PDB file of C-alpha atoms in Angstrom:
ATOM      1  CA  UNK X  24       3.063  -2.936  -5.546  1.00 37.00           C
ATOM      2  CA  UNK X  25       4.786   0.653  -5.096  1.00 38.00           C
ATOM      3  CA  UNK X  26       3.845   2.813  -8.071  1.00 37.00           C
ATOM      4  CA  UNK X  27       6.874   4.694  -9.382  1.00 36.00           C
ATOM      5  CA  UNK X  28       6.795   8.481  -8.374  1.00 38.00           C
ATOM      6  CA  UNK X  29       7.100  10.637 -11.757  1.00 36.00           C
ATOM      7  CA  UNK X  30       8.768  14.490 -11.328  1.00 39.00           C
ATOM      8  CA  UNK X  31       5.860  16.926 -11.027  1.00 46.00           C
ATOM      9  CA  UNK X  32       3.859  14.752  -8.757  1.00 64.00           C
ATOM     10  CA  UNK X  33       2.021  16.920  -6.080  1.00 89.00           C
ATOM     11  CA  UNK X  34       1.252  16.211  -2.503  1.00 96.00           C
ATOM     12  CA  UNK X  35      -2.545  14.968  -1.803  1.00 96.00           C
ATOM     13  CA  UNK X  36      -4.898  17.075   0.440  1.00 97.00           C
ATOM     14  CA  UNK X  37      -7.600  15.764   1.273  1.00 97.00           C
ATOM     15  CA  UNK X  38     -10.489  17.726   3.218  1.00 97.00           C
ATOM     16  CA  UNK X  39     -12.962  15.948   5.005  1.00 95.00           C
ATOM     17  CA  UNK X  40     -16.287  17.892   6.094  1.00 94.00           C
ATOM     18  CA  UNK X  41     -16.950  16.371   9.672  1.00 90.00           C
ATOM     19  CA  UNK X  42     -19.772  16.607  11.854  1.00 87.00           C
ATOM     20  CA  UNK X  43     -18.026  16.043  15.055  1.00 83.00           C
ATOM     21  CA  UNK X  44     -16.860  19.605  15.083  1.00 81.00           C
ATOM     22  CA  UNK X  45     -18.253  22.128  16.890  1.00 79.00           C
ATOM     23  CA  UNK X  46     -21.524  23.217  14.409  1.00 79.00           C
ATOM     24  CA  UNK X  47     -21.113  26.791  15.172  1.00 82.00           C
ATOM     25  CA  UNK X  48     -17.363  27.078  14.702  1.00 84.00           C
ATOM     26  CA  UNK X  49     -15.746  27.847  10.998  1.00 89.00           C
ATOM     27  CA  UNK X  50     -12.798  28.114   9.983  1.00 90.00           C
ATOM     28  CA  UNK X  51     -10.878  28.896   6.524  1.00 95.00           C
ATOM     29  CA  UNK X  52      -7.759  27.620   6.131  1.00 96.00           C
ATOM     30  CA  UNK X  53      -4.763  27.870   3.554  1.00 97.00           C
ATOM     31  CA  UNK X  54      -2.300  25.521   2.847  1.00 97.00           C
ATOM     32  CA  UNK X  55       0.742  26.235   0.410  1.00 97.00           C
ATOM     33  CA  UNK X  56       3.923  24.199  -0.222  1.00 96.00           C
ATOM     34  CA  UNK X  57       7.560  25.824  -1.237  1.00 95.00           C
ATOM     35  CA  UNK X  58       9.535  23.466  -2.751  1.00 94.00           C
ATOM     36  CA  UNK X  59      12.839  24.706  -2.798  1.00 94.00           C
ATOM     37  CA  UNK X  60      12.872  24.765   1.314  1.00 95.00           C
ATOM     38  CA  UNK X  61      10.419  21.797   1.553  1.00 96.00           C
ATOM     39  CA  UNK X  62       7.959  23.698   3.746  1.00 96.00           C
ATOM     40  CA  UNK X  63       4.085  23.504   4.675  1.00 97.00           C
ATOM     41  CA  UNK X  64       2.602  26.811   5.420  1.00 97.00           C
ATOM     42  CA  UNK X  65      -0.635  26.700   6.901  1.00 96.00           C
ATOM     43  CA  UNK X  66      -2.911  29.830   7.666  1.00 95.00           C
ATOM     44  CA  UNK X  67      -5.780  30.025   9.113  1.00 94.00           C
ATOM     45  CA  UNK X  68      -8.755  32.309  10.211  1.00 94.00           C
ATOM     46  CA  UNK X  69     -11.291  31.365  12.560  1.00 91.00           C
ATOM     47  CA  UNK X  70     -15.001  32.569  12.879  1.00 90.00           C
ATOM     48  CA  UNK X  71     -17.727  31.539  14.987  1.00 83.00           C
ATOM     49  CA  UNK X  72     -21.802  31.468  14.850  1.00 83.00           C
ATOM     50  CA  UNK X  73     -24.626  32.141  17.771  1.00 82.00           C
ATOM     51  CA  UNK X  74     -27.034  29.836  14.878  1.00 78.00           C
ATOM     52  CA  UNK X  75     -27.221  27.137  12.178  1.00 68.00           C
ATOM     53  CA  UNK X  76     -28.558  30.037  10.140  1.00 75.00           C
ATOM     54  CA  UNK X  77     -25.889  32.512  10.524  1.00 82.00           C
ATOM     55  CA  UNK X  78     -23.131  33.317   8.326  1.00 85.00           C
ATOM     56  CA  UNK X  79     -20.087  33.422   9.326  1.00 88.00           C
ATOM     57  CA  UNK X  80     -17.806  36.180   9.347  1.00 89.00           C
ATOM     58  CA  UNK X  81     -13.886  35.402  10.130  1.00 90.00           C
ATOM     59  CA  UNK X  82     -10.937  36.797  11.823  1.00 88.00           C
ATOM     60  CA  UNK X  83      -9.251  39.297  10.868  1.00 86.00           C
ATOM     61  CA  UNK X  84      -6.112  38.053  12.118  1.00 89.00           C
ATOM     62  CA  UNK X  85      -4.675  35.003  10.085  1.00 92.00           C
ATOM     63  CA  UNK X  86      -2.667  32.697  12.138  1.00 94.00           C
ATOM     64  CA  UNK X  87      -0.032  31.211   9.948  1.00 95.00           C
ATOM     65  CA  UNK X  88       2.419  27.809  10.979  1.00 95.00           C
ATOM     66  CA  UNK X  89       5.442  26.794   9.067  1.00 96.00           C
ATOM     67  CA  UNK X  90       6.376  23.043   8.832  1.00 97.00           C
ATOM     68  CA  UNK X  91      10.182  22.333   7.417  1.00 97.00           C
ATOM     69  CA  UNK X  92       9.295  18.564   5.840  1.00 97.00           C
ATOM     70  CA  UNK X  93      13.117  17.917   6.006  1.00 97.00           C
ATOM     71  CA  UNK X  94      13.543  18.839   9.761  1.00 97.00           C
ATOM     72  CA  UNK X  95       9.814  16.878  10.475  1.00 97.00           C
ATOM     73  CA  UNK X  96      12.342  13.564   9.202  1.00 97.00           C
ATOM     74  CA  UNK X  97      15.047  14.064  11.745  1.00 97.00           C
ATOM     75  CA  UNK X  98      12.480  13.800  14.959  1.00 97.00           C
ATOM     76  CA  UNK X  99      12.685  11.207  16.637  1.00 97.00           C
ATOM     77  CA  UNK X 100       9.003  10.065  16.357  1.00 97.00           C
ATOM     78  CA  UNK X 101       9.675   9.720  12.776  1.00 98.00           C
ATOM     79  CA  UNK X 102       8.310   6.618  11.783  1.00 98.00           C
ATOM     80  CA  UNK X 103       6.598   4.179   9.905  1.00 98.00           C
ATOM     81  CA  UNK X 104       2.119   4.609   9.592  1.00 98.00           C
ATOM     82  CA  UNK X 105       2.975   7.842  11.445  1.00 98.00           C
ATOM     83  CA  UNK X 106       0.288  10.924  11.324  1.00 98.00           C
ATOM     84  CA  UNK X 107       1.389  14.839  12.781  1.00 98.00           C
ATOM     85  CA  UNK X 108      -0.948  17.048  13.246  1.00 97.00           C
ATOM     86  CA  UNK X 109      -1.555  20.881  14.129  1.00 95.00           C
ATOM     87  CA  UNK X 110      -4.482  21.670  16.052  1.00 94.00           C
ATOM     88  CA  UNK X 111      -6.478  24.423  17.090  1.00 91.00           C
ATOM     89  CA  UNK X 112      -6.952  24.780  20.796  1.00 89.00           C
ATOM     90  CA  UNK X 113      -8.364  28.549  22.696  1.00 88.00           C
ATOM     91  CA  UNK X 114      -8.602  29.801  19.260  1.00 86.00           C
ATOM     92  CA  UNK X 115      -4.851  29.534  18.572  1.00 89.00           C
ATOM     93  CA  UNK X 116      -2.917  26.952  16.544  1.00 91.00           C
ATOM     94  CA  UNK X 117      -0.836  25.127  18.924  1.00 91.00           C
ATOM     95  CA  UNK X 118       3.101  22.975  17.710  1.00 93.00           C
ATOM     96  CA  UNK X 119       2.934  20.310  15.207  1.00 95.00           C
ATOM     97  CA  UNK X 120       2.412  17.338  17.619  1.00 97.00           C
ATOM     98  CA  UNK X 121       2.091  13.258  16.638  1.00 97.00           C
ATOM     99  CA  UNK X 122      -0.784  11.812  17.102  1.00 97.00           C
ATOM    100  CA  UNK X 123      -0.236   8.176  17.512  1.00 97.00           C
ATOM    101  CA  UNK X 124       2.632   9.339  20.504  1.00 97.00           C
ATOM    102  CA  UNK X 125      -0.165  11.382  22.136  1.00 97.00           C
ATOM    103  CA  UNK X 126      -3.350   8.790  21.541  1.00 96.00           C
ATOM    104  CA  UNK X 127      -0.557   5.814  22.612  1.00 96.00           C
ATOM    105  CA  UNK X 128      -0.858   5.534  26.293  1.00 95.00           C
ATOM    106  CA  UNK X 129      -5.189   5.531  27.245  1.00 95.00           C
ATOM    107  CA  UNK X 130      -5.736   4.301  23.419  1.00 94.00           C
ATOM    108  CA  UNK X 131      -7.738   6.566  23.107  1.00 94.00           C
ATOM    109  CA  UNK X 132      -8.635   7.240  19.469  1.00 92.00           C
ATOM    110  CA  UNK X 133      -8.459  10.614  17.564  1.00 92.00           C
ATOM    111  CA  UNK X 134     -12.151  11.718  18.423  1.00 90.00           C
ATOM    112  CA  UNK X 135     -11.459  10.618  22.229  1.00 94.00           C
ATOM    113  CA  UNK X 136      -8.186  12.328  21.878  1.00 94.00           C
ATOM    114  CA  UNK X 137      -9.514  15.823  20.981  1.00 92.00           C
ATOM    115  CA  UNK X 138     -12.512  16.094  23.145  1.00 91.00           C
ATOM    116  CA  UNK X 139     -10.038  15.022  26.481  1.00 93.00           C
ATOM    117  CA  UNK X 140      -7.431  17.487  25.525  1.00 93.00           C
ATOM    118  CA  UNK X 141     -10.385  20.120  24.569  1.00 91.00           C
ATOM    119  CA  UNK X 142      -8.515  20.614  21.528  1.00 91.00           C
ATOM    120  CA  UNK X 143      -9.548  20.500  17.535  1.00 91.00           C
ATOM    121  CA  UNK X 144      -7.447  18.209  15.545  1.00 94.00           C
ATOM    122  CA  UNK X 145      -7.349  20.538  12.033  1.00 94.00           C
ATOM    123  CA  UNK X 146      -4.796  19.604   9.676  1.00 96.00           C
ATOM    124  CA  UNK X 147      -2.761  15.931   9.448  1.00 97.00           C
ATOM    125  CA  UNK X 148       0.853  15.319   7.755  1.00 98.00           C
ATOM    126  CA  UNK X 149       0.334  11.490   7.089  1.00 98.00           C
ATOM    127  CA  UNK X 150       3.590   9.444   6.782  1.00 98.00           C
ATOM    128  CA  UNK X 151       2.471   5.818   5.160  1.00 98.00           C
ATOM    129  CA  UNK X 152       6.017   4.828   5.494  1.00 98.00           C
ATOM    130  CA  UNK X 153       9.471   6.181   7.073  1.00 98.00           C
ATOM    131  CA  UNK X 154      11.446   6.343   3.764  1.00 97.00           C
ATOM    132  CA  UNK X 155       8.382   8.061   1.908  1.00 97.00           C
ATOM    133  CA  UNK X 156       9.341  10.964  -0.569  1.00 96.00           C
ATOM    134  CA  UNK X 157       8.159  14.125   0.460  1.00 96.00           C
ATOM    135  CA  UNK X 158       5.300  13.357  -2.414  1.00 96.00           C
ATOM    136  CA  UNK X 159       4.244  10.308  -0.912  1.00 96.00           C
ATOM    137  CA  UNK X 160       3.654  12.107   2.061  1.00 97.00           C
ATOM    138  CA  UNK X 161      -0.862  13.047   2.374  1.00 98.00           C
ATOM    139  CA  UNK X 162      -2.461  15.898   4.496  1.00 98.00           C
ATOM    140  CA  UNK X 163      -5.953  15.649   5.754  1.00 97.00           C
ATOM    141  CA  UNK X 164      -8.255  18.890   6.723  1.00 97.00           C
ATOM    142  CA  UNK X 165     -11.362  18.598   8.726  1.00 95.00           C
ATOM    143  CA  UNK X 166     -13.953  21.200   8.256  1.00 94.00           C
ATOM    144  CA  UNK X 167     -16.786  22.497   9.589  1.00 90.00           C
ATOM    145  CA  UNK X 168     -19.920  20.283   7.886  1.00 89.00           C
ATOM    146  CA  UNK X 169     -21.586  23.344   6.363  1.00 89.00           C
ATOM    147  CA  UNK X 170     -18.513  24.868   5.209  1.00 92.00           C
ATOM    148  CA  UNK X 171     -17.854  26.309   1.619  1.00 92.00           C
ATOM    149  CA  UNK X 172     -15.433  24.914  -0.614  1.00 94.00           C
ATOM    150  CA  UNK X 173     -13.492  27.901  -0.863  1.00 94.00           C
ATOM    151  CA  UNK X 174     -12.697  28.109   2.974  1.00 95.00           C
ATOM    152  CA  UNK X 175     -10.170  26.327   1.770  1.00 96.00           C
ATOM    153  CA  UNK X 176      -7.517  26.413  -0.400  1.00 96.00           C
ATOM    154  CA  UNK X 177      -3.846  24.706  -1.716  1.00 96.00           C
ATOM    155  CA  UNK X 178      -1.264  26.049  -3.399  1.00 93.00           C
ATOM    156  CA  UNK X 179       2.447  24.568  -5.022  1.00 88.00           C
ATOM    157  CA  UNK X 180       2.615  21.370  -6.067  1.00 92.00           C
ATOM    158  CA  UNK X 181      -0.612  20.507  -3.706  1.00 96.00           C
ATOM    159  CA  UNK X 182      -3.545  18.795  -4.919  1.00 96.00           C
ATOM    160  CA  UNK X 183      -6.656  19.414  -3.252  1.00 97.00           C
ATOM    161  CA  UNK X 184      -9.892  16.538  -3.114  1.00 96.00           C
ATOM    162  CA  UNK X 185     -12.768  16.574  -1.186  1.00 96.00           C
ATOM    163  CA  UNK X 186     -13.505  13.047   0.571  1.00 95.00           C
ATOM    164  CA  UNK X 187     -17.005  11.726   1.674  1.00 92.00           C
ATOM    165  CA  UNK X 188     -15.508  10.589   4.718  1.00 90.00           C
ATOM    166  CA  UNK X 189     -17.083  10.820   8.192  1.00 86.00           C
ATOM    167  CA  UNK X 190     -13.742  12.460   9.521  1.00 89.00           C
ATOM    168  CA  UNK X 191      -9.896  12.610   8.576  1.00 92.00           C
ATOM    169  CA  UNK X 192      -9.074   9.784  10.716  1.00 92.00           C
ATOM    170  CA  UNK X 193     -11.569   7.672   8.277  1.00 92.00           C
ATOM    171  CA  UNK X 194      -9.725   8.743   5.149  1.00 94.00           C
ATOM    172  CA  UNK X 195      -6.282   8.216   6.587  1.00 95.00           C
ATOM    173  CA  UNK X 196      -6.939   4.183   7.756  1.00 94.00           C
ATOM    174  CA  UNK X 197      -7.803   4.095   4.360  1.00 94.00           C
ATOM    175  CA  UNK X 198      -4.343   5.308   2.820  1.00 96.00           C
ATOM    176  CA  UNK X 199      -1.895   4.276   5.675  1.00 97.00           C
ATOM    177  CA  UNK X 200      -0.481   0.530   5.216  1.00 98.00           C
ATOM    178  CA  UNK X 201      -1.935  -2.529   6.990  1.00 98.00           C
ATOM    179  CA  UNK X 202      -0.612  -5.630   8.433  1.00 98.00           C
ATOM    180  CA  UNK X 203      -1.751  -9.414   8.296  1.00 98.00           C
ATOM    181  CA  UNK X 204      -0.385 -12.463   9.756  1.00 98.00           C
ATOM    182  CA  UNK X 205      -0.287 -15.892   8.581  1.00 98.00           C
ATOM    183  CA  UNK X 206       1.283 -18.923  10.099  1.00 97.00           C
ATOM    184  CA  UNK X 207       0.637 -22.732  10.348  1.00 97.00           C
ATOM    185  CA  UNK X 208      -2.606 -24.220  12.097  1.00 97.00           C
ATOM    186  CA  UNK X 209      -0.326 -25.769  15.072  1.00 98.00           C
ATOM    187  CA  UNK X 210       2.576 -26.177  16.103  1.00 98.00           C
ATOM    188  CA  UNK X 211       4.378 -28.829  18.479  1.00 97.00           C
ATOM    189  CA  UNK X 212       5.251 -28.453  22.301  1.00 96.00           C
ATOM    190  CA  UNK X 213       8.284 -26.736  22.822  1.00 93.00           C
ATOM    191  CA  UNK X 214       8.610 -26.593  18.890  1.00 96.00           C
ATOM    192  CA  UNK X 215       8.705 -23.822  16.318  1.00 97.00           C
ATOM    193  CA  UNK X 216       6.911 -22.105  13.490  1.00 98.00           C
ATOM    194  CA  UNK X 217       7.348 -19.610  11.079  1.00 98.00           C
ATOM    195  CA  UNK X 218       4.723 -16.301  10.891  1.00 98.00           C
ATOM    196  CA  UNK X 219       5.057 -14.377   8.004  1.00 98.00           C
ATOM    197  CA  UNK X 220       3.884 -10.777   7.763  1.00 98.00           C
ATOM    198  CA  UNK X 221       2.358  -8.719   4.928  1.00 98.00           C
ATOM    199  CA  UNK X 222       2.024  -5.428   4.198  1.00 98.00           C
ATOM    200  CA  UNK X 223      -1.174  -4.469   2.238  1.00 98.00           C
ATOM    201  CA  UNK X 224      -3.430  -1.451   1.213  1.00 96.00           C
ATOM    202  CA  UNK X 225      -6.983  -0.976   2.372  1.00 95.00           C
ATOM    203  CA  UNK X 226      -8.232  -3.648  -0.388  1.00 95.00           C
ATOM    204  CA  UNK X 227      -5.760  -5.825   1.256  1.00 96.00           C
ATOM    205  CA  UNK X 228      -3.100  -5.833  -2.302  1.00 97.00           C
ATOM    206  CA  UNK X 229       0.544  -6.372  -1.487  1.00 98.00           C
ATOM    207  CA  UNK X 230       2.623  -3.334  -0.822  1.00 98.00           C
ATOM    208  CA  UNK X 231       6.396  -3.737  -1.772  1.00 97.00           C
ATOM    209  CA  UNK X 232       7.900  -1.894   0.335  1.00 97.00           C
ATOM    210  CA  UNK X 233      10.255  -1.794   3.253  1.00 97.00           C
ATOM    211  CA  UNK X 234       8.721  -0.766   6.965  1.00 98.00           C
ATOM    212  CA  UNK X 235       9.429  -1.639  10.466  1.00 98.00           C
ATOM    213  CA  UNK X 236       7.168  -4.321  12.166  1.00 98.00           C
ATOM    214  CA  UNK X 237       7.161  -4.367  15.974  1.00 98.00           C
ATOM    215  CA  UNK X 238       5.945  -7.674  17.547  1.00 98.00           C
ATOM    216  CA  UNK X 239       4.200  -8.543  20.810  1.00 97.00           C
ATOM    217  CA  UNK X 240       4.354 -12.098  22.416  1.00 97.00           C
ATOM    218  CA  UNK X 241       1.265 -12.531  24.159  1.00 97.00           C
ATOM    219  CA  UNK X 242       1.745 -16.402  24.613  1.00 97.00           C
ATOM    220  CA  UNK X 243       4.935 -18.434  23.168  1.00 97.00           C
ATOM    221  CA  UNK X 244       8.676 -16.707  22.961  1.00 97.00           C
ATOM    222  CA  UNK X 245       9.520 -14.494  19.871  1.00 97.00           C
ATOM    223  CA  UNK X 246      13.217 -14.056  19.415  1.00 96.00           C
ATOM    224  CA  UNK X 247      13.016 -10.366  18.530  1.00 94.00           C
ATOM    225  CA  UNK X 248      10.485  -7.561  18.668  1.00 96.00           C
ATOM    226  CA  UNK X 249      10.859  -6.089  15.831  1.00 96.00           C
ATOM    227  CA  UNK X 250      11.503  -7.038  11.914  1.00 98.00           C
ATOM    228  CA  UNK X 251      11.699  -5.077   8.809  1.00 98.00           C
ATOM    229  CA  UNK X 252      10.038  -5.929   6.110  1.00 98.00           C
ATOM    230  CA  UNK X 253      11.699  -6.500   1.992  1.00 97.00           C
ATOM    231  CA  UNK X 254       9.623  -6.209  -0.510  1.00 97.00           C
ATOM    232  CA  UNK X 255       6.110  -5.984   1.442  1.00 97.00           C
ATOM    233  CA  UNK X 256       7.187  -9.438   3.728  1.00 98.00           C
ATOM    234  CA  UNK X 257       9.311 -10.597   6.351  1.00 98.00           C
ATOM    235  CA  UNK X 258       9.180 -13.845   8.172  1.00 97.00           C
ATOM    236  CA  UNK X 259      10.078 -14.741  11.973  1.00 97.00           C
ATOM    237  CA  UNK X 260      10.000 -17.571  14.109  1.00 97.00           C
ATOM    238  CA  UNK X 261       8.133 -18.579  17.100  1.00 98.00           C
ATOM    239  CA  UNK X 262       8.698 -21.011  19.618  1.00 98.00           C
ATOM    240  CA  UNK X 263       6.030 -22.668  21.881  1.00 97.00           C
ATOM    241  CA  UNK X 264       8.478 -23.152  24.561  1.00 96.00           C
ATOM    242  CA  UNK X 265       6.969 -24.607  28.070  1.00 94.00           C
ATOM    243  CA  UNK X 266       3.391 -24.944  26.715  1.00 96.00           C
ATOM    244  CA  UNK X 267       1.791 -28.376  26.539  1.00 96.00           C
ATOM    245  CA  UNK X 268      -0.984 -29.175  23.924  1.00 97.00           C
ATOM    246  CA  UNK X 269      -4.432 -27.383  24.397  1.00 96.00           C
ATOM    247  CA  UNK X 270      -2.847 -24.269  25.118  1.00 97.00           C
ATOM    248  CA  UNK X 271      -1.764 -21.471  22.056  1.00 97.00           C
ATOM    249  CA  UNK X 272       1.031 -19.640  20.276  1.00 98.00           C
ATOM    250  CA  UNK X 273      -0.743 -16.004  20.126  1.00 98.00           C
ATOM    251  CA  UNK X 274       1.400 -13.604  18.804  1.00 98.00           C
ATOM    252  CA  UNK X 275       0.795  -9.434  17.775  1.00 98.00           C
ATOM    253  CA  UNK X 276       2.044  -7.112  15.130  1.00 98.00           C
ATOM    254  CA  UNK X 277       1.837  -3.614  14.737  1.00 98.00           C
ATOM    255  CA  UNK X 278       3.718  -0.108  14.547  1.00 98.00           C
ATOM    256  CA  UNK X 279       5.784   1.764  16.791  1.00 98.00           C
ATOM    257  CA  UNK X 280       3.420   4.077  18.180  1.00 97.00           C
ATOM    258  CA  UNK X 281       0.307   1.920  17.244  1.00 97.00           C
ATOM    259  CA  UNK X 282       0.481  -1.367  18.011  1.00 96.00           C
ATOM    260  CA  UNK X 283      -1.646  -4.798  17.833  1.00 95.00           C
ATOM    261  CA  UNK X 284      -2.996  -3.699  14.099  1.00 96.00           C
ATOM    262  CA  UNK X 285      -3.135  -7.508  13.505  1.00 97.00           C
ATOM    263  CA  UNK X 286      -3.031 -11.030  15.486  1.00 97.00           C
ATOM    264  CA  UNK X 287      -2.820 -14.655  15.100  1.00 97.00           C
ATOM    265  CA  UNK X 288      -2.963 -18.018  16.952  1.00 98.00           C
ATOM    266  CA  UNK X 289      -1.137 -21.239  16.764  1.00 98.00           C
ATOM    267  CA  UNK X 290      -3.035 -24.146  18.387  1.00 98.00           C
ATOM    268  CA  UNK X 291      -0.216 -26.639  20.136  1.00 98.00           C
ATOM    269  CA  UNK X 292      -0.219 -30.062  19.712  1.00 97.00           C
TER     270      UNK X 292
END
């Protein structure tokens, strides 16, 4: 169920220590939020380290990016379970770029993602849902595995949390919504059944809430691909047109930019 936002309620960062990063690479980073022009400003200083041993001594340059949260909405990736993300690449922070639009085509995943494009993926903007508040919206950090918990650091209406999460992309499946599919055991040649889709959490609890639902007909006809949700549920039919008994209904559900999250299959009879 969605849990009412109250005023004063800060934006969640959550900083992951992750050993896939580069073990000799640091980096600091500083995250503050201005509410009045609903930005992110993010700066950052990198440093680097010939040995496990070795301090680390940073930058003295501070690279700094500026996200406008209200501008972020009128893109046209803007979506439903969608994740941005700034990233460091040749020691400079490169655009805010999404994720799931990049990682779409190879499905590849994140880790996949940054070691192809030689590129670090540092901090996330995490939108659970399309008509989120700017509240609702989470960040994730990953860090270096040995850093210090004062490389970095939030400030305005940010809330900062540590998770024991391998990686960012870890802690974000568990905070971006799910899907599952249920529908009848069979269904008739040439006849028709209802599937009915639910968005839940991680611990698989109903979210009420509304969200865009793109559908994939991998055997039987679907008479639209794409629904939108009330409440946390929507329902569409199915037809198992031109199949004989033996064969199945299979049908797919997922996001825009990341599909088949969930599937099911309808035995016809």
């Amino acid at each position: 169920m969605r849990l009412l936002l109250l005023m004063g309620a800060t934006m969640k960062v959550i900083a992951v220590r992750n050993p896939l990063l580069h073990p000799y690479a640091f980096h600091q980073v500083s995250i503050s939020r201005e509410l009045q022009s609903r930005s992110l400003i993010v700066r950052y200083r990198l440093a680097r380290t010939n040995h496990a041993e070795e301090d680390p001594v940073f930058d003295a340059e501070e690279q700094e990016v500026r996200v406008n949260l209200a501008a972020l909405r009128n893109r046209p990736d803007w979506c439903d379970h969608q994740c941005y993300f700034v990233s460091l690449k040749d020691g400079r922070l490169g655009p805010l770029f999404s994720l799931f639009v990049a990682t779409l085509p190879a499905r590849l995943a994140a880790t996949e993602f940054a070691t192809m494009s030689q590129q670090s993926l540092i901090l996330g903007i995490n939108v659970q849902f399309a008509d989120a508040t700017d509240d609702e919206l989470f960040l994730t950090v990953n860090m270096n595995q040995r850093c210090r918990d004062a490389d970095i650091s939030v400030d305005g209406d940010l809330a900062l949390e540590w998770s024991q999460a391998a990686s960012s992309g870890t802690h974000r499946t568990l905070l971006l919504p799910h899907l599952r599919l249920s529908a009848p055991s069979t269904i008739a040649a040439d006849g028709q059944a209802t599937i009915t889709i639910q968005l839940e959490d991680a611990a698989e609890h109903p979210i009420e809430r509304q969200a865009t639902v793109y559908l994939e007909a991998v055997s039987g006809v679907l008479p639209r691909a794409r629904v939108t949700t009330i409440q946390g549920t929507a329902a569409v039919p199915v037809f198992a047109t031109g199949l004989s008994p033996g064969e199945q209904v299979r049908i797919k559900a997922g996001w825009k930019y990341f599909p088949g999250v969930d599937d099911i299959t309808i035995e016809v009879v």
